[in-house]
XYZ file of C-alpha atoms in Angstrom:
190
model
C 75.872 112.216 160.433
C 74.155 111.854 157.051
C 75.288 115.249 155.718
C 78.955 114.346 156.274
C 78.638 111.190 154.184
C 77.609 113.174 151.138
C 79.590 116.344 151.644
C 83.006 114.851 150.891
C 84.924 116.796 148.282
C 87.932 115.748 146.245
C 91.208 117.031 147.615
C 94.196 118.014 145.545
C 96.127 114.920 146.665
C 93.618 112.461 145.164
C 94.606 111.735 141.548
C 91.982 111.745 138.834
C 91.410 108.186 137.552
C 91.394 107.656 133.800
C 90.889 104.065 132.678
C 93.300 102.644 130.129
C 91.855 101.336 126.852
C 91.560 97.565 126.821
C 93.060 96.109 123.633
C 91.858 92.627 124.617
C 88.249 93.722 124.111
C 88.918 95.376 120.798
C 88.656 98.999 121.918
C 91.879 100.020 120.206
C 91.931 97.342 117.505
C 91.073 98.732 114.072
C 91.922 96.172 111.402
C 92.336 97.447 107.860
C 89.249 97.021 105.690
C 86.884 96.610 108.658
C 84.530 99.187 110.149
C 83.463 98.062 113.623
C 80.132 99.670 114.465
C 79.116 97.854 117.686
C 80.712 95.709 120.384
C 78.994 93.410 122.859
C 80.538 91.669 125.851
C 79.832 87.951 126.274
C 79.212 86.261 129.618
C 82.858 85.283 130.153
C 84.423 88.365 128.576
C 84.649 87.562 124.871
C 83.772 90.473 122.604
C 81.170 90.097 119.861
C 81.645 92.569 117.000
C 79.199 94.012 114.500
C 81.216 95.140 111.512
C 81.002 96.098 107.890
C 83.281 97.302 105.130
C 83.049 100.089 102.603
C 79.704 100.218 100.840
C 79.689 98.075 97.727
C 77.622 98.268 94.577
C 74.623 96.751 96.366
C 74.901 98.864 99.523
C 76.132 98.205 103.038
C 75.956 94.762 104.605
C 76.964 93.728 108.110
C 78.561 90.689 109.691
C 78.788 89.479 113.290
C 81.848 87.777 114.786
C 82.708 86.570 118.266
C 86.336 87.093 119.265
C 86.088 84.266 121.799
C 84.429 81.361 120.020
C 84.021 80.500 116.358
C 80.658 82.248 115.850
C 80.606 84.164 112.575
C 77.639 85.116 110.398
C 76.741 87.448 107.563
C 73.143 86.256 107.215
C 69.981 86.241 109.269
C 68.176 83.004 108.629
C 68.931 81.378 105.326
C 70.808 83.381 102.729
C 69.520 86.877 103.521
C 72.484 89.175 104.102
C 72.249 91.432 107.149
C 71.458 94.830 105.665
C 70.785 96.870 108.806
C 73.026 97.666 111.738
C 70.072 97.203 114.095
C 69.477 93.629 112.933
C 73.193 92.867 113.208
C 73.196 94.314 116.723
C 70.277 92.104 117.727
C 72.081 89.012 116.431
C 75.311 90.005 118.198
C 73.514 90.780 121.448
C 71.694 87.431 121.362
C 74.991 85.618 120.865
C 76.741 87.622 123.607
C 73.909 86.827 126.023
C 74.597 83.101 125.774
C 78.293 82.869 124.817
C 80.540 81.592 127.592
C 83.797 81.868 125.656
C 86.823 83.531 127.166
C 88.503 86.276 125.153
C 91.205 85.158 122.726
C 94.114 87.137 121.375
C 93.182 89.496 118.570
C 93.873 88.082 115.117
C 97.196 89.209 113.728
C 97.417 90.649 110.233
C 98.489 87.854 107.879
C 101.229 88.209 105.314
C 100.206 88.606 101.658
C 100.638 84.904 100.823
C 98.323 83.858 103.663
C 95.819 86.562 102.708
C 95.842 85.258 99.122
C 95.104 81.758 100.443
C 92.111 83.142 102.381
C 90.769 84.750 99.202
C 91.326 81.504 97.259
C 89.482 79.435 99.894
C 86.533 81.839 99.827
C 86.302 81.605 96.038
C 86.433 77.817 96.278
C 83.557 77.815 98.825
C 81.471 80.117 96.621
C 82.009 78.021 93.475
C 79.104 75.825 92.290
C 78.814 72.896 89.916
C 75.506 73.850 88.324
C 75.906 77.567 87.569
C 78.356 80.451 87.398
C 78.394 82.755 90.428
C 78.890 86.503 90.397
C 81.073 87.228 93.386
C 80.670 90.524 95.187
C 82.706 92.007 97.992
C 79.988 90.908 100.436
C 81.222 87.354 99.881
C 84.360 88.381 101.771
C 82.591 89.851 104.829
C 83.175 86.701 106.867
C 86.868 86.828 105.989
C 87.452 90.525 106.687
C 88.713 90.008 110.263
C 91.139 87.317 109.098
C 92.214 89.191 105.924
C 92.646 92.646 107.426
C 92.950 94.098 103.953
C 91.263 97.000 102.177
C 88.541 96.643 99.588
C 91.030 97.843 96.967
C 93.455 95.049 97.902
C 90.706 92.416 97.572
C 89.639 93.785 94.182
C 93.263 93.800 92.962
C 93.689 90.205 94.149
C 90.501 89.150 92.329
C 91.773 90.849 89.171
C 95.127 89.076 89.520
C 93.357 85.716 89.890
C 91.143 86.454 86.891
C 94.254 87.191 84.825
C 96.126 84.086 86.037
C 93.228 81.597 86.157
C 90.573 82.590 83.605
C 89.171 79.041 83.710
C 88.061 79.709 87.316
C 87.412 83.460 87.576
C 86.533 86.047 84.953
C 86.484 89.828 85.155
C 84.531 92.264 82.993
C 83.324 95.862 83.345
C 80.002 96.153 85.183
C 76.955 96.402 82.959
C 75.474 99.067 85.250
C 77.610 101.552 87.119
C 81.369 101.542 87.414
C 83.884 98.971 88.497
C 84.544 95.356 87.660
C 82.241 92.347 87.919
C 83.891 89.063 88.864
C 82.321 85.713 88.013
C 83.340 82.342 89.399
C 82.893 79.747 86.675
C 81.120 76.485 87.484
C 83.007 73.253 87.923
C 83.345 71.445 84.630
C 81.554 68.107 84.562
C 83.707 65.201 83.490
């Protein structure tokens, strides 16, 4: 009896099963400006992403985002950016192991006006009252999934803002290397 249990062969009438990609878990979702390197599945089905963008002047940095709840981070303890994919994976895995969020719809790509508002809000959050802040593209890592824009688009938007609002943002050629350095000016004390 045992040999017949294991000797079954596939007949020509049995179709080969090929699973469909699941867009709800992000398998086919590739937003512009985002490089997804790892995906983790939460307890109730929400996907936790490890992602990055094109390497900037200071190298590659990673962010972690849950597509079910509001969890989003670009730092591991304090203000240290996540600089290794392994560390980002550990953070994402730890979140996925305890997250009970259900999957949400994937974020839709915003129109240009909404994307400009996202950039403006990020600059406002980065602005300080006691010192000027050099803003790098890593400042936008948390916003990459919402922006869904290329690095070039973000740089062009920063340049546009620097031209239109020089009292808030300045642009100058980098001292070392190529490209432009953007600086958010401190709040003026009254």
